[in-house]
Short mmCIF file of C-alpha atoms in Angstrom, two decimals:
data_model
loop_
_atom_site.label_atom_id
_atom_site.label_comp_id
_atom_site.label_asym_id
_atom_site.label_seq_id
_atom_site.Cartn_x
_atom_site.Cartn_y
_atom_site.Cartn_z
CA MET A 1 -94.25 199.95 -74.95
CA LEU A 2 -92.65 200.23 -71.58
CA ILE A 3 -89.10 201.31 -70.96
CA GLU A 4 -87.70 200.65 -67.55
CA LEU A 5 -84.35 201.53 -66.04
CA LYS A 6 -83.43 199.81 -62.81
CA ASN A 7 -80.50 201.03 -60.69
CA VAL A 8 -78.58 202.04 -63.78
CA SER A 9 -75.08 203.42 -63.22
CA HIS A 10 -72.46 204.14 -65.79
CA ILE A 11 -68.77 204.98 -65.77
CA TYR A 12 -66.96 205.54 -69.05
CA ASP A 13 -63.98 203.24 -69.56
CA ASP A 14 -61.58 206.01 -70.39
CA ASP A 15 -62.57 208.09 -67.40
CA LEU A 16 -59.49 207.86 -65.20
CA LYS A 17 -61.10 209.69 -62.32
CA GLY A 18 -63.95 207.22 -62.35
CA THR A 19 -66.73 209.81 -62.21
CA GLU A 20 -70.11 208.29 -62.68
CA ALA A 21 -71.87 209.62 -65.76
CA LEU A 22 -75.06 208.11 -64.37
CA LYS A 23 -75.70 207.34 -60.73
CA ASP A 24 -78.28 204.74 -59.79
CA ILE A 25 -81.00 205.87 -62.18
CA ASN A 26 -84.50 204.45 -61.81
CA LEU A 27 -86.97 205.44 -64.48
CA ARG A 28 -90.17 204.23 -66.13
CA ILE A 29 -91.34 205.52 -69.46
CA SER A 30 -94.74 204.40 -70.69
CA ASP A 31 -96.69 204.75 -73.92
CA GLN A 32 -97.93 208.12 -75.01
CA GLU A 33 -95.57 210.23 -72.99
CA PHE A 34 -93.87 213.35 -74.23
CA ILE A 35 -90.82 213.72 -72.06
CA GLY A 36 -88.62 216.77 -71.91
CA LEU A 37 -85.13 215.88 -70.73
CA VAL A 38 -83.09 218.82 -69.52
CA GLY A 39 -79.83 219.41 -67.71
CA HIS A 40 -76.68 221.36 -68.38
CA THR A 41 -73.78 219.97 -70.39
CA GLY A 42 -72.27 216.90 -68.77
CA SER A 43 -75.29 216.09 -66.65
CA GLY A 44 -75.65 212.65 -68.19
CA LYS A 45 -78.51 213.30 -70.62
CA SER A 46 -76.69 211.99 -73.67
CA THR A 47 -75.47 208.91 -71.84
CA LEU A 48 -78.98 208.16 -70.65
CA VAL A 49 -80.46 208.62 -74.08
CA GLN A 50 -77.91 206.36 -75.75
CA MET A 51 -78.56 203.72 -73.16
CA LEU A 52 -82.21 203.53 -74.16
CA ASN A 53 -81.41 201.90 -77.48
CA GLY A 54 -78.42 199.89 -76.48
CA LEU A 55 -75.65 202.08 -77.88
CA ILE A 56 -74.12 202.24 -74.43
CA LYS A 57 -74.44 199.40 -71.99
CA PRO A 58 -74.67 200.38 -68.35
CA SER A 59 -71.80 199.50 -66.01
CA SER A 60 -74.42 198.16 -63.62
CA GLY A 61 -78.18 197.92 -63.44
CA SER A 62 -80.56 196.92 -66.19
CA VAL A 63 -82.45 198.49 -69.06
CA ILE A 64 -85.69 196.68 -69.78
CA ILE A 65 -87.62 197.38 -72.95
CA ASP A 66 -90.96 195.68 -73.47
CA GLY A 67 -90.05 193.16 -70.81
CA VAL A 68 -86.74 192.31 -72.49
CA ASN A 69 -83.56 193.06 -70.63
CA ILE A 70 -81.33 194.58 -73.30
CA THR A 71 -78.29 194.62 -71.04
CA GLY A 72 -78.01 190.87 -71.42
CA GLU A 73 -75.43 189.45 -73.78
CA LYS A 74 -77.65 187.93 -76.43
CA THR A 75 -80.37 190.41 -77.15
CA SER A 76 -81.04 191.49 -80.70
CA LEU A 77 -80.25 195.17 -80.66
CA LEU A 78 -81.58 195.59 -84.19
CA GLY A 79 -85.07 194.90 -82.85
CA ILE A 80 -84.58 197.49 -80.14
CA ARG A 81 -83.27 200.04 -82.61
CA ARG A 82 -86.28 199.54 -84.82
CA LYS A 83 -88.58 200.29 -81.91
CA ILE A 84 -86.58 203.18 -80.49
CA GLY A 85 -85.39 205.78 -82.95
CA LEU A 86 -82.60 208.09 -81.91
CA VAL A 87 -81.90 211.39 -83.65
CA PHE A 88 -78.47 212.64 -82.63
CA GLN A 89 -77.33 216.20 -82.30
CA TYR A 90 -76.62 217.68 -85.73
CA PRO A 91 -78.01 214.59 -87.43
CA GLU A 92 -77.17 216.03 -90.85
CA HIS A 93 -73.55 215.09 -90.16
CA GLN A 94 -74.46 211.45 -90.65
CA LEU A 95 -75.68 211.83 -94.25
CA PHE A 96 -73.60 209.78 -96.67
CA GLU A 97 -75.59 208.59 -99.66
CA GLU A 98 -75.62 210.07 -103.14
CA THR A 99 -79.34 210.68 -103.10
CA VAL A 100 -81.84 211.73 -100.49
CA TYR A 101 -83.76 208.55 -101.26
CA GLY A 102 -80.74 206.35 -100.59
CA ASP A 103 -80.01 208.00 -97.30
CA VAL A 104 -83.52 207.80 -95.93
CA ALA A 105 -83.73 204.19 -97.16
CA PHE A 106 -80.59 203.20 -95.22
CA GLY A 107 -82.43 202.41 -91.99
CA PRO A 108 -85.35 200.48 -93.51
CA ARG A 109 -82.94 198.50 -95.71
CA ASN A 110 -80.94 197.52 -92.64
CA LEU A 111 -84.17 196.15 -91.23
CA GLY A 112 -84.30 193.80 -94.21
CA LEU A 113 -87.54 195.13 -95.65
CA SER A 114 -88.61 194.57 -99.25
CA GLU A 115 -87.77 197.33 -101.72
CA GLU A 116 -91.48 198.21 -102.18
CA GLU A 117 -91.90 198.62 -98.45
CA VAL A 118 -88.70 200.68 -98.30
CA GLU A 119 -90.00 202.99 -101.00
CA LEU A 120 -93.31 203.42 -99.21
CA ARG A 121 -91.54 204.28 -96.00
CA VAL A 122 -89.15 206.74 -97.59
CA LYS A 123 -92.07 208.47 -99.25
CA GLU A 124 -94.01 208.68 -96.02
CA ALA A 125 -91.02 209.83 -93.96
CA LEU A 126 -90.13 212.58 -96.41
CA GLU A 127 -93.70 213.83 -96.54
CA LEU A 128 -93.79 213.81 -92.72
CA VAL A 129 -90.83 216.15 -92.46
CA GLY A 130 -92.32 218.33 -95.17
CA LEU A 131 -90.09 217.52 -98.13
CA ASP A 132 -91.76 216.74 -101.45
CA TYR A 133 -90.87 213.17 -102.40
CA GLU A 134 -90.72 213.64 -106.17
CA GLU A 135 -88.74 216.85 -105.88
CA PHE A 136 -86.14 215.67 -103.41
CA LYS A 137 -85.67 211.92 -103.81
CA ASP A 138 -82.98 212.09 -106.50
CA ARG A 139 -81.14 215.13 -105.23
CA SER A 140 -77.83 214.88 -103.43
CA PRO A 141 -78.27 215.51 -99.71
CA PHE A 142 -75.08 217.58 -99.76
CA ASN A 143 -76.58 220.21 -102.04
CA LEU A 144 -79.45 220.97 -99.70
CA SER A 145 -79.64 223.77 -97.19
CA GLY A 146 -78.76 223.04 -93.57
CA GLY A 147 -82.40 222.96 -92.54
CA GLN A 148 -83.34 220.60 -95.35
CA GLN A 149 -80.40 218.34 -94.54
CA ARG A 150 -81.63 218.04 -91.01
CA LYS A 151 -85.09 217.15 -92.25
CA VAL A 152 -83.63 214.42 -94.42
CA ALA A 153 -81.67 213.06 -91.47
CA ILE A 154 -84.75 213.03 -89.24
CA ALA A 155 -86.71 211.34 -92.04
CA GLY A 156 -83.98 208.68 -92.05
CA VAL A 157 -84.91 207.79 -88.50
CA LEU A 158 -88.66 208.14 -89.00
CA ALA A 159 -88.51 205.72 -91.94
CA MET A 160 -87.71 202.98 -89.45
CA LYS A 161 -91.14 203.63 -87.91
CA PRO A 162 -90.01 203.72 -84.31
CA GLU A 163 -92.54 203.57 -81.48
CA VAL A 164 -90.36 205.79 -79.36
CA LEU A 165 -88.53 208.74 -80.84
CA ILE A 166 -85.63 210.29 -78.98
CA LEU A 167 -84.20 213.58 -80.20
CA ASP A 168 -81.01 215.14 -78.86
CA GLU A 169 -81.12 218.92 -79.34
CA PRO A 170 -82.94 218.67 -82.66
CA SER A 171 -83.41 222.40 -83.02
CA ALA A 172 -79.80 223.47 -82.36
CA GLY A 173 -78.59 225.76 -85.10
CA LEU A 174 -81.91 226.00 -86.93
CA ASP A 175 -83.46 229.32 -87.88
CA PRO A 176 -86.74 230.31 -86.19
CA GLN A 177 -88.79 229.01 -89.09
CA GLY A 178 -87.00 225.67 -89.07
CA ARG A 179 -87.50 225.44 -85.34
CA GLN A 180 -91.19 226.12 -85.71
CA GLN A 181 -91.52 223.40 -88.35
CA LEU A 182 -89.72 220.97 -86.11
CA ILE A 183 -92.03 221.73 -83.19
CA SER A 184 -95.05 221.17 -85.42
CA LEU A 185 -93.57 217.89 -86.61
CA LEU A 186 -93.07 216.68 -83.05
CA GLU A 187 -96.60 217.73 -82.12
CA TYR A 188 -97.94 215.88 -85.13
CA LEU A 189 -95.98 212.71 -84.38
CA TYR A 190 -97.14 212.75 -80.79
CA ASN A 191 -100.79 213.54 -81.40
CA ASN A 192 -101.45 211.71 -84.65
CA LYS A 193 -98.92 208.88 -84.77
CA GLY A 194 -99.12 207.97 -81.12
CA MET A 195 -95.36 208.05 -80.68
CA THR A 196 -93.69 208.38 -77.34
CA ILE A 197 -91.23 211.23 -77.63
CA ILE A 198 -88.20 212.07 -75.55
CA LEU A 199 -86.88 215.51 -76.32
CA VAL A 200 -83.50 216.67 -75.07
CA SER A 201 -83.25 220.41 -75.33
CA HIS A 202 -81.80 223.54 -73.79
CA ARG A 203 -84.72 225.58 -75.02
CA MET A 204 -87.10 225.53 -72.11
CA GLU A 205 -89.88 227.11 -74.18
CA GLU A 206 -89.93 224.02 -76.38
CA ILE A 207 -89.84 221.70 -73.41
CA ALA A 208 -92.58 223.54 -71.51
CA ARG A 209 -94.82 223.82 -74.53
CA LEU A 210 -94.52 220.28 -75.81
CA SER A 211 -93.86 217.88 -73.01
CA ASN A 212 -96.19 216.50 -70.39
CA ARG A 213 -93.36 215.28 -68.19
CA VAL A 214 -90.06 216.98 -67.49
CA ILE A 215 -86.99 215.17 -66.25
CA VAL A 216 -84.18 217.35 -64.93
CA MET A 217 -80.75 215.82 -64.63
CA SER A 218 -77.66 217.04 -62.84
CA GLU A 219 -74.35 215.28 -62.34
CA GLY A 220 -75.70 211.92 -63.36
CA GLU A 221 -78.76 212.00 -61.19
CA ILE A 222 -82.43 212.74 -61.78
CA VAL A 223 -83.23 215.84 -59.77
CA PHE A 224 -86.82 216.38 -60.86
CA ASP A 225 -89.28 214.14 -62.63
CA ASP A 226 -92.68 215.77 -62.76
CA SER A 227 -95.14 217.78 -64.81
CA PRO A 228 -93.74 220.94 -66.46
CA ALA A 229 -95.87 223.13 -64.19
CA ARG A 230 -94.45 221.58 -61.04
CA VAL A 231 -90.87 221.43 -62.26
CA PHE A 232 -90.79 225.02 -63.45
CA SER A 233 -92.32 226.22 -60.20
CA GLU A 234 -89.03 225.25 -58.51
CA VAL A 235 -87.58 228.51 -59.75
CA GLU A 236 -84.68 228.73 -57.32
CA LYS A 237 -83.50 225.18 -57.84
CA ILE A 238 -83.77 225.37 -61.62
CA ARG A 239 -81.55 228.45 -61.60
CA GLU A 240 -79.16 226.80 -59.17
CA LEU A 241 -78.71 223.97 -61.65
CA GLY A 242 -77.63 226.49 -64.26
CA LEU A 243 -80.79 226.13 -66.30
CA ASP A 244 -83.16 228.71 -67.69
CA LEU A 245 -86.85 229.06 -67.10
CA PRO A 246 -89.15 229.26 -70.09
CA GLU A 247 -89.42 232.94 -71.04
CA ILE A 248 -93.12 233.02 -70.27
CA THR A 249 -92.63 231.49 -66.84
CA GLU A 250 -89.84 233.96 -66.18
CA ILE A 251 -92.10 236.92 -66.98
CA LEU A 252 -95.00 235.56 -64.97
CA TRP A 253 -92.75 234.99 -61.96
CA ARG A 254 -91.32 238.47 -62.16
CA LEU A 255 -94.80 239.97 -62.40
CA ASN A 256 -95.69 237.89 -59.40
CA GLY A 257 -92.72 239.33 -57.56
CA LYS A 258 -93.95 242.84 -58.37
CA GLY A 259 -97.24 242.06 -56.69
CA LEU A 260 -99.34 241.06 -59.68
CA ARG A 261 -101.17 237.87 -58.76
CA VAL A 262 -100.89 235.90 -61.99
CA ARG A 263 -100.74 232.12 -62.30
CA THR A 264 -97.27 230.84 -63.15
CA ASP A 265 -98.10 227.42 -64.60
CA ILE A 266 -98.90 228.73 -68.07
CA PHE A 267 -96.68 227.86 -71.01
CA SER A 268 -98.46 229.12 -74.08
CA LEU A 269 -98.17 232.71 -75.18
CA ALA A 270 -101.89 233.22 -75.83
CA GLU A 271 -102.88 231.96 -72.39
CA ALA A 272 -100.24 234.09 -70.72
CA VAL A 273 -101.48 237.21 -72.48
CA GLU A 274 -105.00 236.40 -71.35
CA GLU A 275 -103.93 235.76 -67.79
CA ILE A 276 -101.96 238.98 -67.51
CA SER A 277 -104.68 241.13 -69.06
CA ARG A 278 -107.28 239.48 -66.84
CA GLU A 279 -105.21 240.30 -63.79
CA LEU A 280 -104.50 243.85 -64.98
CA ARG A 281 -108.16 244.50 -65.68
CA GLY A 282 -109.02 243.09 -62.27
CA SER A 283 -106.51 245.28 -60.44
CA SER A 284 -107.36 248.49 -62.34
CA LYS A 285 -110.93 248.20 -61.19
CA CYS A 286 -109.91 248.46 -57.56
CA MET B 1 -65.47 201.65 -78.99
CA LEU B 2 -63.14 204.23 -80.43
CA ARG B 3 -62.92 206.05 -77.15
CA ASN B 4 -60.08 204.03 -75.74
CA ILE B 5 -57.60 204.88 -78.48
CA THR B 6 -55.22 207.48 -77.16
CA ILE B 7 -52.54 208.98 -79.29
CA GLY B 8 -51.46 212.07 -77.49
CA GLN B 9 -50.76 210.50 -74.13
CA TYR B 10 -49.33 213.60 -72.49
CA MET B 11 -49.89 213.81 -68.73
CA ALA B 12 -49.62 217.30 -67.38
CA ARG B 13 -47.51 217.50 -64.21
CA ASP B 14 -45.23 220.03 -62.67
CA SER B 15 -41.91 218.21 -62.59
CA ILE B 16 -38.28 218.74 -63.52
CA ILE B 17 -38.71 216.42 -66.48
CA HIS B 18 -41.85 218.17 -67.70
CA ASN B 19 -40.20 221.56 -67.46
CA MET B 20 -37.15 220.56 -69.45
CA ASP B 21 -36.57 221.99 -72.88
CA PRO B 22 -38.30 219.76 -75.45
CA ARG B 23 -35.30 220.00 -77.80
CA ILE B 24 -32.99 218.62 -75.14
CA LYS B 25 -35.50 215.91 -74.32
CA ILE B 26 -35.70 214.84 -77.94
CA VAL B 27 -31.93 214.81 -78.29
CA ILE B 28 -31.51 212.82 -75.08
CA THR B 29 -34.16 210.33 -76.18
CA ILE B 30 -32.44 209.78 -79.50
CA MET B 31 -29.08 209.36 -77.76
CA MET B 32 -30.34 206.95 -75.15
CA ILE B 33 -32.20 204.83 -77.66
CA THR B 34 -29.18 204.59 -79.88
CA ALA B 35 -27.10 203.61 -76.87
CA LEU B 36 -29.69 201.00 -75.92
CA PHE B 37 -28.76 199.05 -79.04
CA PHE B 38 -25.11 198.93 -77.97
CA ILE B 39 -25.88 197.29 -74.64
CA ASP B 40 -24.89 193.65 -74.73
CA SER B 41 -25.43 192.42 -71.19
CA PHE B 42 -28.23 192.22 -68.68
CA SER B 43 -26.19 194.29 -66.23
CA GLY B 44 -26.18 197.07 -68.84
CA TYR B 45 -29.95 196.78 -69.07
CA GLY B 46 -30.03 196.94 -65.29
CA LEU B 47 -28.25 200.27 -65.35
CA PHE B 48 -30.52 201.52 -68.13
CA PHE B 49 -33.58 200.43 -66.19
CA LEU B 50 -32.27 202.18 -63.11
CA SER B 51 -31.89 205.45 -65.00
CA VAL B 52 -35.41 204.99 -66.41
CA LEU B 53 -36.71 204.53 -62.86
CA VAL B 54 -34.97 207.71 -61.75
CA ILE B 55 -36.55 209.64 -64.63
CA ILE B 56 -39.98 208.17 -63.86
CA SER B 57 -39.79 209.14 -60.22
CA LEU B 58 -38.59 212.64 -61.16
CA SER B 59 -41.43 213.00 -63.66
CA ARG B 60 -44.14 212.08 -61.13
CA ILE B 61 -45.86 209.88 -63.69
CA PRO B 62 -47.54 206.95 -61.93
CA LEU B 63 -45.73 203.71 -62.68
CA LEU B 64 -49.04 202.03 -63.43
CA ARG B 65 -49.67 204.42 -66.27
CA ILE B 66 -46.38 203.49 -67.89
CA ILE B 67 -47.09 199.80 -67.52
CA LYS B 68 -50.50 200.37 -69.09
CA GLY B 69 -48.75 202.05 -72.00
CA LEU B 70 -47.02 198.76 -72.73
CA ARG B 71 -50.28 196.95 -73.36
CA PRO B 72 -50.50 197.73 -77.08
CA VAL B 73 -47.07 196.18 -77.72
CA LEU B 74 -47.75 193.12 -75.61
CA PHE B 75 -48.43 191.09 -78.73
CA LEU B 76 -45.13 192.11 -80.31
CA VAL B 77 -43.28 191.31 -77.09
CA MET B 78 -44.86 187.88 -76.76
CA LEU B 79 -44.24 187.09 -80.41
CA THR B 80 -40.57 188.03 -80.09
CA LEU B 81 -40.22 185.90 -77.00
CA ILE B 82 -41.94 182.88 -78.52
CA LEU B 83 -40.04 183.05 -81.78
CA HIS B 84 -36.70 183.25 -80.01
CA VAL B 85 -37.47 180.66 -77.38
CA PHE B 86 -38.57 178.05 -79.89
CA PHE B 87 -36.44 178.80 -82.92
CA THR B 88 -33.09 180.09 -81.72
CA ARG B 89 -30.78 177.14 -81.36
CA GLY B 90 -27.67 176.65 -79.31
CA GLY B 91 -26.58 175.84 -75.81
CA GLU B 92 -28.01 173.32 -73.45
CA VAL B 93 -31.33 171.70 -74.33
CA ILE B 94 -33.69 172.55 -71.52
CA TRP B 95 -36.90 170.94 -72.67
CA GLN B 96 -37.75 168.73 -75.61
CA TRP B 97 -40.93 167.28 -77.07
CA GLY B 98 -40.64 165.71 -80.50
CA PHE B 99 -39.03 168.23 -82.79
CA ILE B 100 -39.91 171.14 -80.53
CA SER B 101 -37.19 172.09 -78.13
CA ILE B 102 -36.25 174.97 -75.91
CA GLU B 103 -32.57 175.68 -75.74
CA ALA B 104 -30.57 177.92 -73.44
CA GLU B 105 -29.45 180.28 -76.18
CA GLY B 106 -33.02 180.82 -77.31
CA LEU B 107 -34.22 181.56 -73.82
CA TYR B 108 -31.40 184.04 -73.29
CA THR B 109 -31.84 185.87 -76.61
CA GLY B 110 -35.61 185.88 -76.16
CA PHE B 111 -35.50 187.64 -72.84
CA PHE B 112 -32.69 189.87 -74.05
CA MET B 113 -34.73 191.09 -77.01
CA VAL B 114 -37.88 191.50 -74.94
CA THR B 115 -36.04 193.61 -72.38
CA ARG B 116 -34.70 195.77 -75.19
CA ILE B 117 -38.13 196.32 -76.72
CA VAL B 118 -39.73 197.07 -73.37
CA LEU B 119 -37.02 199.56 -72.39
CA LEU B 120 -37.27 201.17 -75.84
CA ILE B 121 -41.00 201.63 -75.52
CA ILE B 122 -40.79 202.91 -71.95
CA PHE B 123 -38.16 205.47 -72.82
CA THR B 124 -39.93 206.84 -75.86
CA SER B 125 -43.25 206.92 -74.04
CA LEU B 126 -41.53 208.91 -71.29
CA LEU B 127 -40.85 211.57 -73.89
CA THR B 128 -44.46 211.72 -75.06
CA LEU B 129 -45.83 211.41 -71.54
CA THR B 130 -43.88 214.40 -70.26
CA THR B 131 -43.89 216.58 -73.37
CA SER B 132 -47.09 218.01 -74.78
CA PRO B 133 -47.55 217.45 -78.52
CA LEU B 134 -47.23 221.18 -79.01
CA GLU B 135 -43.85 221.36 -77.28
CA LEU B 136 -42.81 218.30 -79.19
CA THR B 137 -43.51 219.86 -82.56
CA ASP B 138 -41.87 223.07 -81.42
CA GLY B 139 -38.79 221.09 -80.52
CA ILE B 140 -38.81 219.24 -83.81
CA GLU B 141 -39.18 222.50 -85.69
CA TYR B 142 -36.09 223.93 -83.97
CA LEU B 143 -34.11 220.79 -84.54
CA LEU B 144 -35.07 220.77 -88.20
CA SER B 145 -34.54 224.48 -88.75
CA PRO B 146 -30.88 224.14 -89.85
CA LEU B 147 -32.28 222.15 -92.77
CA LYS B 148 -34.30 225.16 -93.92
CA ARG B 149 -31.26 226.27 -95.91
CA VAL B 150 -31.40 223.18 -98.03
CA GLY B 151 -35.08 223.75 -98.67
CA VAL B 152 -36.75 221.72 -95.94
CA PRO B 153 -39.92 223.65 -94.98
CA ALA B 154 -39.42 223.08 -91.26
CA SER B 155 -42.02 225.48 -89.89
CA GLU B 156 -44.65 224.40 -92.41
CA LEU B 157 -44.00 220.79 -91.48
CA ALA B 158 -44.28 221.66 -87.83
CA MET B 159 -47.54 223.52 -88.45
CA MET B 160 -48.96 220.54 -90.33
CA MET B 161 -47.92 218.23 -87.53
CA THR B 162 -49.46 220.47 -84.90
CA ILE B 163 -52.72 220.62 -86.81
CA ALA B 164 -52.76 216.87 -87.44
CA LEU B 165 -52.14 216.15 -83.77
CA ARG B 166 -54.72 218.67 -82.72
CA PHE B 167 -57.42 217.07 -84.84
CA ILE B 168 -56.85 213.42 -84.01
CA PRO B 169 -59.02 213.45 -80.88
CA THR B 170 -61.62 215.62 -82.60
CA LEU B 171 -61.92 213.24 -85.52
CA LEU B 172 -62.01 210.19 -83.26
CA GLU B 173 -64.85 211.75 -81.33
CA GLU B 174 -66.60 212.56 -84.58
CA ALA B 175 -66.12 209.00 -85.84
CA ASP B 176 -67.55 207.64 -82.63
CA LYS B 177 -70.58 209.88 -82.95
CA ILE B 178 -71.25 209.03 -86.60
CA MET B 179 -70.80 205.35 -85.88
CA LYS B 180 -73.40 205.51 -83.16
CA ALA B 181 -75.78 207.50 -85.32
CA GLN B 182 -75.55 204.89 -88.08
CA MET B 183 -75.88 202.05 -85.58
CA ALA B 184 -79.05 203.70 -84.35
CA ARG B 185 -80.27 203.31 -87.94
CA GLY B 186 -79.45 199.63 -87.85
CA ALA B 187 -75.97 199.75 -89.38
CA ASP B 188 -73.75 196.83 -88.50
CA PHE B 189 -70.02 197.39 -88.14
CA GLU B 190 -69.16 194.21 -86.35
CA SER B 191 -70.17 191.19 -88.39
CA GLY B 192 -69.78 189.75 -91.87
CA ASN B 193 -66.71 188.94 -93.96
CA ILE B 194 -64.03 191.45 -94.92
CA VAL B 195 -65.69 192.64 -98.13
CA LYS B 196 -68.99 193.16 -96.35
CA ARG B 197 -67.33 194.91 -93.46
CA ALA B 198 -65.46 197.25 -95.78
CA ARG B 199 -68.71 198.09 -97.55
CA ASN B 200 -70.36 198.68 -94.21
CA LEU B 201 -67.75 201.30 -93.42
CA ILE B 202 -68.99 203.61 -96.19
CA PRO B 203 -71.71 205.16 -93.99
CA LEU B 204 -68.97 205.98 -91.49
CA LEU B 205 -66.19 207.11 -93.80
CA VAL B 206 -68.15 209.40 -96.12
CA PRO B 207 -69.50 211.62 -93.33
CA LEU B 208 -66.13 211.53 -91.60
CA PHE B 209 -64.30 212.77 -94.69
CA ILE B 210 -66.89 215.43 -95.31
CA SER B 211 -66.54 216.68 -91.77
CA ALA B 212 -62.73 216.61 -91.99
CA PHE B 213 -62.85 218.74 -95.14
CA ARG B 214 -65.32 221.10 -93.56
CA ARG B 215 -63.09 221.50 -90.55
CA ALA B 216 -60.05 222.04 -92.74
CA ASP B 217 -61.91 224.72 -94.66
CA ASP B 218 -63.01 226.47 -91.50
CA LEU B 219 -59.52 226.31 -90.05
CA ALA B 220 -57.92 227.70 -93.22
CA LEU B 221 -60.40 230.55 -93.19
CA ALA B 222 -59.77 231.26 -89.53
CA MET B 223 -56.01 231.22 -90.06
CA GLU B 224 -56.20 233.50 -93.07
CA SER B 225 -58.45 235.95 -91.30
CA ARG B 226 -55.75 236.18 -88.65
CA CYS B 227 -53.15 236.83 -91.34
CA TYR B 228 -51.26 233.57 -91.12
CA HIS B 229 -48.65 233.44 -93.84
CA GLY B 230 -46.24 230.66 -93.06
CA GLY B 231 -43.32 230.58 -90.68
CA GLU B 232 -41.48 233.63 -92.04
CA GLY B 233 -40.88 236.18 -89.30
CA ARG B 234 -43.27 234.48 -86.93
CA THR B 235 -42.52 235.12 -83.29
CA ARG B 236 -43.45 232.90 -80.40
CA LEU B 237 -45.53 233.43 -77.34
CA TYR B 238 -43.28 231.12 -75.37
CA GLU B 239 -39.64 231.14 -76.41
CA LEU B 240 -37.82 227.91 -75.77
CA LYS B 241 -34.91 228.46 -73.41
CA VAL B 242 -32.21 226.02 -72.42
CA LYS B 243 -31.72 226.12 -68.66
CA GLY B 244 -29.15 224.76 -66.22
CA THR B 245 -31.08 221.56 -65.60
CA ASP B 246 -31.14 220.90 -69.33
CA PHE B 247 -27.37 221.08 -69.57
CA ALA B 248 -27.02 218.90 -66.49
CA ALA B 249 -29.41 216.33 -67.92
CA LEU B 250 -27.62 216.36 -71.25
CA GLY B 251 -24.30 215.82 -69.45
CA VAL B 252 -25.63 212.88 -67.45
CA ALA B 253 -27.15 211.37 -70.59
CA LEU B 254 -23.87 211.70 -72.48
CA LEU B 255 -22.01 210.01 -69.66
CA LEU B 256 -24.55 207.18 -69.52
CA CYS B 257 -24.40 206.69 -73.28
CA MET B 258 -20.64 206.42 -73.13
CA VAL B 259 -20.95 203.81 -70.38
CA PHE B 260 -23.47 201.84 -72.44
CA ILE B 261 -21.42 201.95 -75.61
CA TYR B 262 -17.99 201.15 -74.18
CA PHE B 263 -18.84 198.59 -71.53
#
């Protein structure tokens, strides 16, 4: 599935100053991409993300999904929302049903699926997020822990079987274990389910580790759109934009500054350890 | 969607009107509005409008903003006009088609009523445009405080009002967010008959109530941990003080009211 944004600009109606939340954005997202979307608060990330499934219509320009211009008047947004799943920030705040089953089934039911199909999907979605179907289906979502609630909420989106999954700060407020589980889930969905994933996050470690394309936004514009290695090599600019570097990159850069000639395009801990020890061994021999 | 609903419409400016004592502003507003109902001629309205214009220019609120504020009552205004124009009888017949007729009296009363409504709205919105909700509740608390003796919990009421006002934008934002989240899951808030629509609101209302209760809980905890215990003996960061301009304004308003009532 191909998502295309052409000259998209957006101004919110209630914005009296008329600041553009998005300025002339051009973007192509193809199948099998794992995109990390970063930018500080107010850079236009959320607006962009909501535009991708028709929750916000651009003031000008067009959003084309699978060849269909969804900015037109008469497009079926339900079809778009089935294909593109959006997990909002703190998705557990959207839970409303009496049972976990009911809540996860909300999306599939809205798609008009048969009850057998709904059940199958709920089962699958709950297993995906690591909640036992039999144990959780009849429990009230409001008696679960925060981490479990979030899993239920994410399952609610997964049950719609989207081809593209967009997550807005999915790990905010989770404990380290919950964060780890979430990362594994995203890796699984990307590698085994062939989903295209767009991850909005402030945690650069997550972005660097997971994504194969990083889009940096600032004041409604795309500043960088490249591989993580290239984007995070723009150390000065990244800092200027008020963003962090991934911890590992930060350390490697500092070591580089101290005269240790290590590569800086490494984002996994194991590789970084290897690289540093290789370099240290090399230099101690001299 | 829900974004364009504004309730607190306060516009921060540094002007004589903004800096006036909220109590005086409330009193003047009540006086002027009462006087508005005594006006019985268009020349009286002219004078009232003139004083409104003076206040607007002093307050540095753009005229456009005030006109925009009239939009929500446009329906009421049009309805009043239409009802009067077509149904009030008397005077010369200006236009007739079958049993429908427009008569002079109707036209006159129609425009008279519309002018009254518009002036009423403009004047009250001037109060809310130039007075922050916080000042407003402060003012109301003071004005109600004589009633404390007869058991009216003035400061508690003011506190509740402040909190309610404070949370309106927060809850609207929350509602907007939940609505979008449910729409992303295929929820439909815009079609179907009334029963269906009401049912469709459940996925919005349940999370909204839960979040309101959670916020209330958090707020109560935060207030208690800062030793809040009602209005008794509570001092203020900013004491309200009546200044020279306030007295002057009050004097002018009194004079105007007298003019409106007796002429």
